[in-house]
Each structure stands twice: as structure tokens, then as C-alpha cells.
Amino acid sequence: QVRLVESGGGSVPAGGSLRLSCVASGISARGYSMAWFRQAPGKEREGVAGIETGGGTTMYAKFATGRFTISHDTANDTLYLQMNSLKPEDTGMYYCAADIPGGGRHIVEEWMDYWGQGTQVTVSS
């Protein structure tokens, strides 16, 4: 049984930073795709960043490029999202997701097989 558990959300002022974590368990594949998504109140969920855990290749949504960094610690099966220069429009629930066995790095919601419960990020102006 695959399980994803996020943590690290919180409330920060604009310009601040947060580091989200997602601990994965129950995954036996050696390389697979993982990603972060977010959903703001009243809006659809959108992809933030994706990573292929075997080779470490990454991709980012345009709004995340230059401010966010996705990484994966294979030894601890933990996915991270370092978020810097946060803006009020970054407010929302952040979810990690896994596509197993995966097909490279991507942030296609329909391709994800497993989801975490989410962690709330609130950025005040």
C-alpha cells in the first residue's frame, strides 16, 4: 500500500520561504515520477513541479521557475519542495503525488496514481 504524507506547510509573510516534505512508503519501484500540485480556494488544482526519481530530472510550472526547487531523497523516500520568495498568490493546499512506475518527470494530474492529504500554505501580504 503506497502512502504519501506531506508536512511543512504554514503561514509566512510575502517574501518568505517554506520547505515542504512528502514521505513516501510502500513503494517498491526503483524509479518513478513524483510531483507537487496546489489548489487555491475557488480554483482548480494545478501542477507546480515534477521529478523523475531515478535520474533526478525536473520540470517546473512557469510560476514556480526560479523560486521553487523540487528534490527527492531516495535513501529516505522523501520528496521536497523548497519555496522561496513566496507571494500571496502562492496560498493554497499543496499536494504531493506519485506516478508509479512513471514515465519521466511531469506534472500531469491525470497520470498520478497516488496522492497525499495535502499541507496548507498561507502567504500574507
XYZ file of N, CA and C in Angstrom:
375
model
N 0.849 -1.185 0.000
C 0.000 0.000 0.000
C 0.884 1.234 0.000
N 0.772 2.044 -1.070
C 1.541 3.278 -1.150
C 0.869 4.355 -0.312
N 1.672 5.064 0.437
C 1.159 6.155 1.265
C 2.081 7.346 1.134
N 1.481 8.533 0.987
C 2.221 9.786 0.892
C 1.747 10.718 1.992
N 2.670 11.253 2.756
C 2.309 12.131 3.856
C 3.113 13.429 3.757
N 2.402 14.530 3.540
C 3.045 15.842 3.429
C 3.156 16.527 4.788
N 4.107 17.433 4.873
C 4.268 18.284 6.043
C 5.061 19.517 5.618
N 5.134 20.489 6.528
C 5.956 21.662 6.271
C 5.194 22.906 5.883
N 3.893 22.794 5.692
C 3.125 23.987 5.372
C 3.038 24.918 6.566
N 2.542 26.112 6.311
C 2.395 27.082 7.386
C 2.038 28.437 6.845
N 2.106 29.445 7.713
C 1.797 30.824 7.346
C 3.067 31.655 7.375
N 3.330 32.350 6.284
C 4.530 33.180 6.191
C 4.164 34.502 5.522
N 4.936 35.551 5.773
C 4.700 36.809 5.063
C 5.249 36.722 3.638
N 4.769 37.598 2.777
C 5.274 37.648 1.409
C 6.797 37.832 1.430
N 7.473 37.109 0.552
C 8.925 37.134 0.514
C 9.575 36.044 1.341
N 8.792 35.371 2.146
C 9.323 34.316 2.993
C 9.538 33.014 2.259
N 9.969 32.006 3.018
C 10.277 30.694 2.450
C 9.634 29.590 3.273
N 9.373 28.500 2.609
C 8.891 27.289 3.261
C 9.498 26.085 2.544
N 9.679 25.013 3.287
C 10.137 23.761 2.691
C 9.118 22.676 2.997
N 8.478 22.187 1.967
C 7.511 21.119 2.118
C 8.203 19.771 1.987
N 7.696 18.794 2.737
C 8.220 17.435 2.657
C 7.076 16.468 2.387
N 7.392 15.379 1.744
C 6.408 14.327 1.474
C 7.109 12.992 1.653
N 6.753 12.292 2.714
C 7.360 10.990 2.988
C 6.526 9.912 2.315
N 7.192 9.111 1.504
C 6.517 8.036 0.791
C 6.829 6.693 1.444
N 5.843 5.828 1.473
C 6.050 4.478 1.978
C 5.297 3.493 1.097
N 5.778 2.249 1.097
C 5.104 1.223 0.325
C 5.447 1.188 -1.149
N 6.485 1.952 -1.569
C 6.873 1.978 -2.983
C 8.034 1.021 -3.191
N 7.879 0.091 -4.109
C 8.930 -0.867 -4.386
C 9.662 -0.572 -5.693
N 9.142 0.296 -6.534
C 9.785 0.637 -7.800
C 11.065 1.419 -7.552
N 12.015 1.277 -8.439
C 13.292 1.968 -8.262
C 13.279 3.364 -8.863
N 12.514 3.576 -9.881
C 12.421 4.896 -10.499
C 10.968 5.172 -10.836
N 10.517 6.323 -10.491
C 9.119 6.673 -10.735
C 8.993 8.186 -10.734
N 7.831 8.666 -11.037
C 7.606 10.099 -11.132
C 6.888 10.583 -9.884
N 7.320 11.737 -9.413
C 6.623 12.396 -8.311
C 6.469 13.871 -8.643
N 5.508 14.480 -8.016
C 5.246 15.883 -8.324
C 4.523 16.559 -7.174
N 4.567 17.884 -7.205
C 3.789 18.722 -6.297
C 2.698 19.420 -7.111
N 1.516 19.458 -6.522
C 0.401 20.197 -7.080
C -0.118 21.148 -6.002
N -0.918 22.107 -6.416
C -1.529 23.006 -5.439
C -2.913 23.376 -5.894
N -3.725 23.757 -4.914
C -5.083 24.206 -5.215
C -5.417 25.391 -4.334
N -5.661 26.509 -4.964
C -6.073 27.711 -4.251
C -7.592 27.692 -4.076
N -8.097 28.405 -3.079
C -9.550 28.439 -2.866
C -10.283 28.913 -4.112
N -11.270 28.138 -4.527
C -12.064 28.516 -5.675
C -11.428 28.267 -7.021
N -10.257 27.649 -7.033
C -9.544 27.401 -8.291
C -9.285 25.911 -8.476
N -8.979 25.540 -9.702
C -8.650 24.157 -9.982
C -7.232 23.834 -9.515
N -7.017 22.564 -9.273
C -5.681 22.133 -8.883
C -4.733 22.285 -10.069
N -3.497 22.699 -9.793
C -2.522 22.892 -10.858
C -1.183 22.287 -10.476
N -0.425 21.886 -11.488
C 0.888 21.333 -11.253
C 1.896 22.400 -10.898
N 2.798 22.076 -9.990
C 3.829 23.006 -9.539
C 5.200 22.579 -10.067
N 5.581 21.337 -9.760
C 6.891 20.830 -10.176
C 6.863 19.310 -10.160
N 7.669 18.718 -11.034
C 7.740 17.267 -11.104
C 9.175 16.784 -11.174
N 9.404 15.528 -10.789
C 10.740 14.954 -10.790
C 10.665 13.473 -11.133
N 11.663 13.002 -11.871
C 11.814 11.586 -12.129
C 12.845 11.103 -11.124
N 12.429 10.247 -10.192
C 13.268 9.935 -9.040
C 14.522 9.130 -9.392
N 14.497 8.400 -10.501
C 15.669 7.613 -10.859
C 16.824 8.474 -11.323
N 16.559 9.398 -12.253
C 17.621 10.225 -12.793
C 17.678 11.625 -12.221
N 16.624 12.036 -11.527
C 16.617 13.354 -10.902
C 16.234 14.493 -11.811
N 15.776 14.192 -13.029
C 15.371 15.281 -13.918
C 14.098 15.938 -13.400
N 14.003 17.224 -13.609
C 12.908 18.005 -13.037
C 12.240 18.878 -14.088
N 11.052 19.344 -13.738
C 10.372 20.332 -14.545
C 9.515 21.187 -13.635
N 9.231 22.418 -14.076
C 8.504 23.366 -13.246
C 7.429 24.082 -14.053
N 6.361 24.406 -13.365
C 5.395 25.323 -13.947
C 6.049 26.692 -14.068
N 5.549 27.501 -14.961
C 6.168 28.801 -15.208
C 6.239 29.641 -13.943
N 5.192 29.650 -13.142
C 5.164 30.483 -11.936
C 6.158 30.013 -10.881
N 6.585 28.755 -10.982
C 7.495 28.190 -9.989
C 8.968 28.335 -10.383
N 9.208 28.541 -11.649
C 10.584 28.598 -12.143
C 11.348 29.749 -11.509
N 12.509 29.410 -10.941
C 13.348 30.422 -10.320
C 13.053 30.671 -8.854
N 11.892 30.224 -8.378
C 11.550 30.432 -6.969
C 11.437 29.126 -6.195
N 10.989 28.067 -6.857
C 10.770 26.783 -6.196
C 11.790 25.760 -6.696
N 12.148 24.823 -5.807
C 13.050 23.740 -6.184
C 12.496 22.424 -5.668
N 12.317 21.477 -6.574
C 11.861 20.146 -6.193
C 13.072 19.224 -6.112
N 13.063 18.343 -5.112
C 14.156 17.390 -4.970
C 13.624 16.118 -4.333
N 14.418 15.069 -4.442
C 13.993 13.780 -3.896
C 15.166 13.082 -3.239
N 14.961 12.648 -2.025
C 15.963 11.891 -1.269
C 15.591 10.413 -1.384
N 16.326 9.700 -2.230
C 15.997 8.299 -2.484
C 16.184 7.438 -1.242
N 17.215 7.737 -0.462
C 17.503 6.916 0.721
C 16.361 6.952 1.720
N 15.706 8.116 1.815
C 14.624 8.273 2.783
C 13.240 8.314 2.142
N 13.190 8.104 0.813
C 11.902 8.130 0.100
C 11.115 9.392 0.443
N 11.792 10.517 0.398
C 11.156 11.785 0.743
C 11.281 12.778 -0.400
N 10.160 13.382 -0.736
C 10.096 14.418 -1.756
C 10.060 15.775 -1.066
N 10.765 16.741 -1.622
C 10.813 18.077 -1.039
C 10.383 19.132 -2.066
N 9.904 20.245 -1.539
C 9.669 21.426 -2.359
C 10.142 22.624 -1.559
N 11.255 23.186 -1.970
C 11.749 24.408 -1.357
C 11.118 25.593 -2.077
N 10.429 26.426 -1.333
C 9.729 27.560 -1.924
C 10.293 28.850 -1.348
N 10.844 29.681 -2.204
C 11.413 30.972 -1.803
C 10.644 32.116 -2.452
N 10.840 33.301 -1.922
C 10.189 34.498 -2.473
C 8.687 34.274 -2.640
N 8.067 33.770 -1.605
C 6.656 33.433 -1.686
C 5.794 34.676 -1.860
N 4.700 34.500 -2.605
C 3.763 35.576 -2.889
C 2.384 35.185 -2.355
N 1.528 36.172 -2.113
C 0.172 35.832 -1.640
C -0.554 34.867 -2.591
N -0.296 34.974 -3.862
C -0.952 34.080 -4.822
C -0.438 32.648 -4.764
N 0.581 32.394 -3.960
C 1.047 31.020 -3.740
C 0.224 30.310 -2.661
N -0.681 31.038 -2.036
C -1.530 30.462 -0.999
C -2.386 29.335 -1.560
N -2.463 28.228 -0.801
C -3.287 27.116 -1.218
C -2.904 25.846 -0.508
N -3.603 24.781 -0.845
C -3.270 23.458 -0.331
C -2.295 22.815 -1.307
N -1.200 22.322 -0.770
C -0.175 21.695 -1.595
C -0.192 20.182 -1.400
N -0.198 19.465 -2.515
C -0.279 18.015 -2.503
C 0.931 17.408 -3.201
N 1.418 16.299 -2.665
C 2.388 15.531 -3.424
C 1.663 14.344 -4.056
N 2.218 13.871 -5.144
C 1.600 12.787 -5.887
C 2.679 11.931 -6.533
N 2.327 10.672 -6.805
C 3.276 9.745 -7.407
C 2.640 9.008 -8.573
N 3.423 8.844 -9.609
C 3.040 8.083 -10.793
C 3.991 6.887 -10.843
N 3.469 5.702 -10.557
C 4.310 4.517 -10.436
C 3.842 3.462 -11.417
N 4.694 2.971 -12.327
C 6.136 3.133 -12.371
C 6.606 4.437 -12.969
N 5.768 5.234 -13.557
C 6.119 6.566 -14.019
C 6.655 6.614 -15.428
N 6.729 7.792 -15.970
C 7.206 7.991 -17.327
C 7.977 9.273 -17.481
N 9.020 9.429 -16.642
C 9.785 10.663 -16.699
C 9.167 11.723 -15.827
N 9.776 12.891 -15.813
C 9.228 13.949 -14.962
C 8.067 14.612 -15.677
N 7.023 14.858 -14.929
C 5.847 15.509 -15.481
C 4.991 16.038 -14.352
N 4.027 16.874 -14.729
C 3.071 17.384 -13.742
C 1.669 17.269 -14.343
N 1.380 16.057 -14.830
C 0.078 15.768 -15.405
C -0.787 15.094 -14.349
N -1.782 15.795 -13.902
C -2.604 15.317 -12.792
C -3.253 13.964 -13.101
N -3.687 13.798 -14.334
C -4.417 12.576 -14.681
C -3.543 11.335 -14.665
N -2.238 11.526 -14.740
C -1.316 10.398 -14.762
C -0.904 9.938 -13.369
N -1.223 10.712 -12.344
C -0.813 10.376 -10.982
C -1.674 9.259 -10.410
N -1.011 8.317 -9.740
C -1.715 7.172 -9.169
C -2.012 7.336 -7.680
N -1.164 8.075 -6.990
C -1.284 8.198 -5.542
C -1.152 9.663 -5.129
N -1.911 10.028 -4.080
C -1.929 11.407 -3.598
C -1.804 11.449 -2.084
N -1.167 12.504 -1.601
C -1.160 12.759 -0.174
C -2.393 13.538 0.225
N -2.485 13.842 1.525
C -3.677 14.524 2.036
C -3.570 16.036 1.929
N -2.361 16.528 1.657
C -2.164 17.961 1.471
C -1.647 18.661 2.706
N -0.968 19.778 2.471
C -0.497 20.646 3.546
C -0.764 22.090 3.141
N -1.296 22.879 4.065
C -1.749 24.238 3.751
C -0.597 25.229 3.780
N -0.530 26.060 2.756
C 0.431 27.156 2.690
C -0.351 28.460 2.597
N -0.058 29.382 3.506
C -0.718 30.681 3.507
C 0.339 31.771 3.492
N 0.279 32.635 2.499
C 1.241 33.724 2.364
C 0.477 35.037 2.509
N 0.858 35.820 3.504
C 0.177 37.080 3.755
C 0.918 38.242 3.095
N 0.153 39.244 2.706
C 0.755 40.413 2.032
C 1.209 41.466 3.017
